[in-house]
CSV table of C-alpha atoms in Angstrom, one decimal:
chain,number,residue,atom,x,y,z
A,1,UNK,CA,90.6,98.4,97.8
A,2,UNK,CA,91.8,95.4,96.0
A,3,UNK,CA,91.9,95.2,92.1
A,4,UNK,CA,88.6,94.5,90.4
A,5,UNK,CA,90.2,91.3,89.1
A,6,UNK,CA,88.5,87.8,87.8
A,7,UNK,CA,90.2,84.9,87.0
A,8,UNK,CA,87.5,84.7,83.8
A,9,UNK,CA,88.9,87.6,82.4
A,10,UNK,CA,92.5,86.0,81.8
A,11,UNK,CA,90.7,82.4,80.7
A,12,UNK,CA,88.6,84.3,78.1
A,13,UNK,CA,91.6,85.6,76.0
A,14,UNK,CA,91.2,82.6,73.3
A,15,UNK,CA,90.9,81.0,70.7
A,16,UNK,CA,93.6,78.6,72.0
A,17,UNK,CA,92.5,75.8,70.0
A,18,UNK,CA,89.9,74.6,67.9
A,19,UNK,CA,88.7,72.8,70.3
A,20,UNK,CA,85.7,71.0,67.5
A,21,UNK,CA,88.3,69.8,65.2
A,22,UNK,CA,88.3,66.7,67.4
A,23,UNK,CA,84.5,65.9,66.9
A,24,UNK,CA,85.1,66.5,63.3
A,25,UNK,CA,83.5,70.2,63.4
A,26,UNK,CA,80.3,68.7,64.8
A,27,UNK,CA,79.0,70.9,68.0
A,28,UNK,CA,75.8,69.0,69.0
A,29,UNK,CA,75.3,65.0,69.8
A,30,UNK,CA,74.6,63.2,66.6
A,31,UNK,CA,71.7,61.6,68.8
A,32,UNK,CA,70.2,64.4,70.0
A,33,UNK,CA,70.2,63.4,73.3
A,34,UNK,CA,71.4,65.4,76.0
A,35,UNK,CA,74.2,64.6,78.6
A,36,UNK,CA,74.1,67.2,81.7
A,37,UNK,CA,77.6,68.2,82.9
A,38,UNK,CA,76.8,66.5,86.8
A,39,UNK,CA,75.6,62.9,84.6
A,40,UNK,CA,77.7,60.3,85.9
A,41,UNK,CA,79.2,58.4,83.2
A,42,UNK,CA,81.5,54.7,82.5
A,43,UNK,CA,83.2,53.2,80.2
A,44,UNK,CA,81.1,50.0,79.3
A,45,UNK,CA,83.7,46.4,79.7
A,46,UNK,CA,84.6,44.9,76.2
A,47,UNK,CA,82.1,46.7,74.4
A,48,UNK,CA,80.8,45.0,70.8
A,49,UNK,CA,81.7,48.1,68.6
A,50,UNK,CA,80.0,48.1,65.1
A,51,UNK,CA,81.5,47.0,63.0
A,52,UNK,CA,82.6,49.8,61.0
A,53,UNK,CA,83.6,51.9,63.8
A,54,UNK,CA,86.8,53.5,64.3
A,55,UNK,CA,87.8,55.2,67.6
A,56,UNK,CA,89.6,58.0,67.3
A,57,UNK,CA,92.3,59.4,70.1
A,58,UNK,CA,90.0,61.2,72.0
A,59,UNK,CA,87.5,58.6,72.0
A,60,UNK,CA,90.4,56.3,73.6
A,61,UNK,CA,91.6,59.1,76.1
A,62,UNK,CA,88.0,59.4,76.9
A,63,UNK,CA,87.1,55.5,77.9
A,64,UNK,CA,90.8,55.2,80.0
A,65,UNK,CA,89.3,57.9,82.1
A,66,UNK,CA,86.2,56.1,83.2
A,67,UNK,CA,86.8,53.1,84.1
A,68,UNK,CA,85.2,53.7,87.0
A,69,UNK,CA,81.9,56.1,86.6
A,70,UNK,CA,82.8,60.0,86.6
A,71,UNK,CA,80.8,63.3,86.1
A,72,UNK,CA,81.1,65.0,82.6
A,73,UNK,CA,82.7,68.2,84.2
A,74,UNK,CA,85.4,65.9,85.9
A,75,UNK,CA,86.1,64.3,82.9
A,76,UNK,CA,86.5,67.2,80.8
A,77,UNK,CA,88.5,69.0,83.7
A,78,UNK,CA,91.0,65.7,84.0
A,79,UNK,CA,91.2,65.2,80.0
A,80,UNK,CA,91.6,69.3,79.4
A,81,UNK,CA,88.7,69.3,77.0
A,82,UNK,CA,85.7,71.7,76.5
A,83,UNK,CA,83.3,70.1,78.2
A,84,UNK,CA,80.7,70.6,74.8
A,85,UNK,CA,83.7,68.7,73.1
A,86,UNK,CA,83.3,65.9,75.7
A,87,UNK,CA,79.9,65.8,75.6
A,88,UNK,CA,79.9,64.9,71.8
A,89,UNK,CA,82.5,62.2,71.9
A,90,UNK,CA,80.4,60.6,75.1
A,91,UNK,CA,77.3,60.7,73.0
A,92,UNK,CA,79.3,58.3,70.1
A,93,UNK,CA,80.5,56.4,72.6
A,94,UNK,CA,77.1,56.0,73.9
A,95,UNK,CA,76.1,55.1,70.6
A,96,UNK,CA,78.6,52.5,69.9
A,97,UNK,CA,77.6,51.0,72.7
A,98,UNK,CA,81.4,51.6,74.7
A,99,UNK,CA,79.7,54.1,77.2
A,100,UNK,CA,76.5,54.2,79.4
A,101,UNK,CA,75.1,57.2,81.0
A,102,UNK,CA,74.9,55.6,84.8
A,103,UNK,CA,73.1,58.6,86.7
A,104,UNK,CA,71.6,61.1,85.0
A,105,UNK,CA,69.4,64.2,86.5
A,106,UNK,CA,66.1,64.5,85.0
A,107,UNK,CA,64.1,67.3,85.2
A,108,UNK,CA,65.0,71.2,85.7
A,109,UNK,CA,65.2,70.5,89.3
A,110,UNK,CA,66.2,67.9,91.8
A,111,UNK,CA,64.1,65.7,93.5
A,112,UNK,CA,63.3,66.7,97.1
A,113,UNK,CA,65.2,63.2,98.0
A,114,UNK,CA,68.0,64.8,96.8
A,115,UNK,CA,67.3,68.0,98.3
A,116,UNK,CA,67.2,65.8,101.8
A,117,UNK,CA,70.4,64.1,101.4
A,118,UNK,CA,72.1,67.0,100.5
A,119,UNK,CA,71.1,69.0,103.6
A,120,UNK,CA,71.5,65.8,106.1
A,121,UNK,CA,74.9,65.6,104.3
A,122,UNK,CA,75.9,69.0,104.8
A,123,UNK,CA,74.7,69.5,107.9
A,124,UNK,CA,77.1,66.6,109.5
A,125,UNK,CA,80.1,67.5,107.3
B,1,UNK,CA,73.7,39.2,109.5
B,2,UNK,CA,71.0,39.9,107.1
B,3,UNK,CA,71.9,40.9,103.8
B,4,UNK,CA,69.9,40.0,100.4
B,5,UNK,CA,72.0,38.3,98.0
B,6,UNK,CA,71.0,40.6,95.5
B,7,UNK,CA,72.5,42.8,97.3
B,8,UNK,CA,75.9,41.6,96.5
B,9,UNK,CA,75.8,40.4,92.7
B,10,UNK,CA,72.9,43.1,91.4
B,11,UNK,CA,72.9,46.2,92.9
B,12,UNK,CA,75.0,48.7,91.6
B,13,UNK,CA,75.8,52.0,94.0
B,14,UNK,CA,73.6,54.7,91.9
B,15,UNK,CA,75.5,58.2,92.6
B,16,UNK,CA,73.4,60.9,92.9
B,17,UNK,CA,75.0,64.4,92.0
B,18,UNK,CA,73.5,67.5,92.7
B,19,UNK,CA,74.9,71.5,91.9
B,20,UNK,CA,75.0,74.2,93.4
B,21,UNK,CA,75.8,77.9,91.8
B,22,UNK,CA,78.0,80.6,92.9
B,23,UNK,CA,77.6,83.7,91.2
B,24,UNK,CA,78.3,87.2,92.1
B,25,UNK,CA,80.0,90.3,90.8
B,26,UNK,CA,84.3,90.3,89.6
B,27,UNK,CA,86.3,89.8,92.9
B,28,UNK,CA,83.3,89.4,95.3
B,29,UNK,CA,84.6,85.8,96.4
B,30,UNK,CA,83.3,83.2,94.3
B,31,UNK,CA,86.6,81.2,93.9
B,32,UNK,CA,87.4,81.6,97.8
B,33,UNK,CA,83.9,80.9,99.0
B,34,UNK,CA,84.5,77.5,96.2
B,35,UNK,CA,87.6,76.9,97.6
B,36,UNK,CA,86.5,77.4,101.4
B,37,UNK,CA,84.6,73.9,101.5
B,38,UNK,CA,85.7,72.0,97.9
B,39,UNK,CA,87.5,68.9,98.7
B,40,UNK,CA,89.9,69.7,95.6
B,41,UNK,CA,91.4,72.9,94.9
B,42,UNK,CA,88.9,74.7,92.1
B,43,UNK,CA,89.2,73.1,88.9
B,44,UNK,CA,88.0,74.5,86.0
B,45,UNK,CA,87.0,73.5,82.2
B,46,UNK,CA,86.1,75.4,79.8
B,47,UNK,CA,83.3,75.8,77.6
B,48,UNK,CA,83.3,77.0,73.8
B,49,UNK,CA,81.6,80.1,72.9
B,50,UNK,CA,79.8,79.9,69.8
B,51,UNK,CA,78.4,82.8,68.3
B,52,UNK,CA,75.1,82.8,69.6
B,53,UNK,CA,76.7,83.1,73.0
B,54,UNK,CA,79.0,86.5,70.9
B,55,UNK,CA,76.1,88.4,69.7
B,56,UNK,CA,73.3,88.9,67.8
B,57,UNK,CA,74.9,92.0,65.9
B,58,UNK,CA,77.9,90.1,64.7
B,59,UNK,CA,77.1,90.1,61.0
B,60,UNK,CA,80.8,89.3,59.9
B,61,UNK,CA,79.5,85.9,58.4
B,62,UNK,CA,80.7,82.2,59.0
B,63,UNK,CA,84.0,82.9,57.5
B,64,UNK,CA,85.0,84.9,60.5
B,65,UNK,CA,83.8,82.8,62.7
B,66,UNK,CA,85.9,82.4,65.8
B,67,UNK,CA,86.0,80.1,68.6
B,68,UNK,CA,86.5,81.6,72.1
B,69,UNK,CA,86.5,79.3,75.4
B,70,UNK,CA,85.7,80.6,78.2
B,71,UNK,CA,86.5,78.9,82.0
B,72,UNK,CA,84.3,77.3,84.2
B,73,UNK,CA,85.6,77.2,87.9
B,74,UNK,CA,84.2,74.7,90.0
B,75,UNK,CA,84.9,72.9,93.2
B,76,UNK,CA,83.3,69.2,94.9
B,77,UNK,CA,82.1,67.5,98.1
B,78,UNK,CA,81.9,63.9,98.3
B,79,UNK,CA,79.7,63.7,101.0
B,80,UNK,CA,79.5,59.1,100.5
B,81,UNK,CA,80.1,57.7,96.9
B,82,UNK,CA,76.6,57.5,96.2
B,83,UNK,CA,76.2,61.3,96.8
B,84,UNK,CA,78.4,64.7,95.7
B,85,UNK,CA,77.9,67.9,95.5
B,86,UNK,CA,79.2,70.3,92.9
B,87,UNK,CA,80.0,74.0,93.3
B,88,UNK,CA,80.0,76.2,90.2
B,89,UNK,CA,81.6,79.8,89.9
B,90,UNK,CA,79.1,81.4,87.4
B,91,UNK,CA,81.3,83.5,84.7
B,92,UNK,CA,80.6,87.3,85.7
B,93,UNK,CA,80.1,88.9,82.7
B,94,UNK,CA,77.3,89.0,80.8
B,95,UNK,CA,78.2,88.2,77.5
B,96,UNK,CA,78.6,84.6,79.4
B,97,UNK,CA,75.2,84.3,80.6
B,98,UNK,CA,74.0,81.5,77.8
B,99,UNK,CA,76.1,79.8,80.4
B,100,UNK,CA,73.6,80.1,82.9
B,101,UNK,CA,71.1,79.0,81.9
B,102,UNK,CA,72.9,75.3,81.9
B,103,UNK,CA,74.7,76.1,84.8
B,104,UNK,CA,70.8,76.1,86.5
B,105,UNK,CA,69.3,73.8,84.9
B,106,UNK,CA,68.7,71.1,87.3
B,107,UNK,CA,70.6,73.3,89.7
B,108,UNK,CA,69.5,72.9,93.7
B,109,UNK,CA,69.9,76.6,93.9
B,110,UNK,CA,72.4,79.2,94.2
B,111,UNK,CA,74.4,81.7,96.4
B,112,UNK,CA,74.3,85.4,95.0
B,113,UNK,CA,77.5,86.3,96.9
B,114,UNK,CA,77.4,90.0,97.6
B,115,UNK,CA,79.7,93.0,98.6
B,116,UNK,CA,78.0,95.9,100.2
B,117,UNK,CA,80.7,98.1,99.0
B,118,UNK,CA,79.9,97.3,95.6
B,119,UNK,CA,76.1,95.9,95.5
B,120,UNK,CA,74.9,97.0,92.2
B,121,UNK,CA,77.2,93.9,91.2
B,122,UNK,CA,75.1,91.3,91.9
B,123,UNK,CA,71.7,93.2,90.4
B,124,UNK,CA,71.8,91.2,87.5
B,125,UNK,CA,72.3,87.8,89.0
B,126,UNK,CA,69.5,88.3,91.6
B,127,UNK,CA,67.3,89.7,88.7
B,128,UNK,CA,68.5,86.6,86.8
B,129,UNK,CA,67.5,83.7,89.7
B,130,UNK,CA,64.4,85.5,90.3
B,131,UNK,CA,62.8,85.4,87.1
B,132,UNK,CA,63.9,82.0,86.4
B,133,UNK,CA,62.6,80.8,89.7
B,134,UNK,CA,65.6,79.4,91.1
B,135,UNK,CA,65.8,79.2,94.5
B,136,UNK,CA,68.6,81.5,95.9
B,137,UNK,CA,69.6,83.3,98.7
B,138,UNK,CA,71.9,86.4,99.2
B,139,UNK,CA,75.1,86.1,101.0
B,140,UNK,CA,77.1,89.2,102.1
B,141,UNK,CA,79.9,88.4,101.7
B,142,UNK,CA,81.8,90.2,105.0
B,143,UNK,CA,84.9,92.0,104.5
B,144,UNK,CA,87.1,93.1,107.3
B,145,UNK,CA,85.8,96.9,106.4
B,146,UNK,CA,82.5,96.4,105.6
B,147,UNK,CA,81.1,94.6,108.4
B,148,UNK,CA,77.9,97.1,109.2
B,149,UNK,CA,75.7,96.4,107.0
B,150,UNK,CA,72.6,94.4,108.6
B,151,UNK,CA,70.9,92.1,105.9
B,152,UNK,CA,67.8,93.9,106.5
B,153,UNK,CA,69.8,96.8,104.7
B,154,UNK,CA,70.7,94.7,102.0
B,155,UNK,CA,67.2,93.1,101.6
B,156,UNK,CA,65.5,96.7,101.1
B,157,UNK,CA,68.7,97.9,98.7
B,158,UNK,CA,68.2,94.7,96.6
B,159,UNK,CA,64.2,94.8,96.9
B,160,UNK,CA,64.3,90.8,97.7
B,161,UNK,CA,61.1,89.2,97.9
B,162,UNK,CA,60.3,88.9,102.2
B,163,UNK,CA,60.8,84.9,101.7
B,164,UNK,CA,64.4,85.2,100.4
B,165,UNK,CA,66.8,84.7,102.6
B,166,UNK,CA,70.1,86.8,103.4
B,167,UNK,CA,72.8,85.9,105.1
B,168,UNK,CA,76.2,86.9,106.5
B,169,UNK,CA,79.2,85.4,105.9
B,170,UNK,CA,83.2,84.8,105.5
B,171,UNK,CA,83.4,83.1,102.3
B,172,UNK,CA,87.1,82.3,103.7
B,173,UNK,CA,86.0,80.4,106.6
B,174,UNK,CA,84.7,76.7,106.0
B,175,UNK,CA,81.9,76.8,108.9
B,176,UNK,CA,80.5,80.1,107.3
B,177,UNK,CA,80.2,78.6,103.7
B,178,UNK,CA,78.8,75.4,105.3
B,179,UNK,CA,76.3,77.5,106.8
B,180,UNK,CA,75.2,79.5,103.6
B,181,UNK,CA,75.0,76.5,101.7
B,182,UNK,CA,72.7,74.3,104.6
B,183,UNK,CA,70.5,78.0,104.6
B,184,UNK,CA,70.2,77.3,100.4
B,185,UNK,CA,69.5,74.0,100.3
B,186,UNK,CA,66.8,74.4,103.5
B,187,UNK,CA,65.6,77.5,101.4
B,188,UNK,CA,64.9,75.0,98.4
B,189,UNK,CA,63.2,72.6,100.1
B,190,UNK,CA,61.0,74.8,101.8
B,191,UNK,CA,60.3,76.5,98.0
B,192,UNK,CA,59.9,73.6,96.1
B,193,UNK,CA,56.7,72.6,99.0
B,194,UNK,CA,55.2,75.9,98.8
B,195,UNK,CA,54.8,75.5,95.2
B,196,UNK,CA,54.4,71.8,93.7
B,197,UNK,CA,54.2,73.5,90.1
B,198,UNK,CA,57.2,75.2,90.2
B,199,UNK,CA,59.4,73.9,88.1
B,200,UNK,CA,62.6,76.0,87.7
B,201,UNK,CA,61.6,77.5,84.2
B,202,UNK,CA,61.3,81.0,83.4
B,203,UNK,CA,58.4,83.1,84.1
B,204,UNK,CA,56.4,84.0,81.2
B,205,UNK,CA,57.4,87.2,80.2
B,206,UNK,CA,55.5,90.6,81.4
């Protein structure tokens, strides 16, 4: 019988951090809007930041790592981040125009196009 | 040679990403059966537990407040770059289950990965996927010593609706997990015909 053992049961030992400090204690997007943690995302090419706006280190970390277009979940998995942290620092992005939301999933379920290419993909893997 | 020359300047490759959820009961498999048919070794991120996710009870006030971060283990397929598929582990216990509800949202379905030794475990995840009309299936998951179960048996212990499917599996073996997932995904199709309203919500309550 092996050990009744989950790997979520050492993960869940925190705090290790405080992890909002970098989104200046804010937990939700300033803009309401809602970025799923499968949404493809990418850093937007010599953005026209506001004027007024000043990146901070995440912000930067977070653009060098999608460059090319990337899920939230891989993002926050490369950068080490929570991905609720992440998903607040994409939405300013988004805002100052320096990141765009390239595939997002609409709806509490996929499309059955989806559902199609999935299976047909599976099937010859 | 035909190609549009729109084609070349225009279109941009739109990736489609769909998820799949793995949940089950503390050491029933999920990371192997993840790790099985991933493309990368499980990754994980974590996610922050606010209070709401602590409890309801907690009356120690906002100067107490703590953060906690809990893991979220999850594996890929890049089937073409226009198409992947993610894998998550769900977190077992129930004091992570705000998690779940994200985790399913938009979710193609999920594998309720069971050990007849110990089925109780997965009760709560099949009462979970069932209310919120997710499609799922059960997959035993077949250890060396407990390989005589038939799913019938595991159907009437877990009092599954006759259209859900149950499967056998070795959530080791890459073919196996292939398997269970094609059986999921044909299992989603098939519900999301036989009902154009559903719409992966809750049921109302009662």
């Amino acid at each position: 019988m092996s050990a009744r053992r989950d790997r979520w049961l050492d993960r869940e030992a925190g705090p290790v951090v405080r992890p909002y400090a970098v989104t200046k204690g804010r937990t939700a997007p300033a803009s309401g809007s809602y970025i799923g943690l499968i949404d493809v995302v990418a850093a937007v090419a010599d953005p026209q930041l506001p004027a007024d706006t000043r990146l901070s280190r995440e912000h930067r970390r977070l653009l060098s790592h999608c460059h090319q277009p990337v899920t939230v979940v891989d993002l926050a998995s490369d950068i080490d981040l929570p991905v609720g942290v992440v998903r607040v620092l994409l939405s300013d992005l988004s805002q100052y125009g320096a990141l765009r939301v390239v595939a997002t999933s609409r709806g509490p379920e996929p499309n059955e196009r989806v559902l199609r290419d999935v299976l047909n993909a599976l099937q010859t893997l | 040679m035909h190609y549009r020359h729109s084609d070349a300047v225009e279109a941009e490759v739109m990736p489609a990403t769909a998820k799949i959820l793995i949940a089950g009961g503390f050491g029933v498999g999920k990371t192997t059966l993840v790790g099985a048919i991933s493309e990368i070794r499980p990754l994980s991120t974590e996610e922050v537990l606010s209070d709401r996710s602590i409890g309801i009870d907690d009356t120690s006030g906002a100067d107490r407040k703590t953060t906690t971060t809990v893991a979220m283990d999850f594996g890929r397929i890049t089937f073409r770059a226009d198409l992947t598929l993610y894998l998550f582990g769900t977190p077992g216990q129930e004091r992570f289950w705000f998690m779940w509800d994200e985790l399913a949202y938009g979710a193609v379905g999920a594998v309720v990965l069971a050990d007849t030794r110990r089925l109780a475990d997965c009760f709560a995840a099949v009462d979970y996927f069932e209310h919120r009309a997710t499609p799922f299936l059960v997959a035993v998951n077949c250890f060396d010593d407990a390989s005589s179960y038939q799913p019938e048996d595991v159907r009437i212990a877990l009092d599954l609706d006759p259209d859900t499917p149950v499967v056998l599996c070795d959530a080791r073996q890459f073919d196996s997990v292939k398997k269970v997932l094609i059986a999921l995904v044909r299992h989603a199709i098939a519900k999301s015909r036989a009902n154009p309203e559903y719409q992966g919500r809750p049921l109302p309550a009662g």
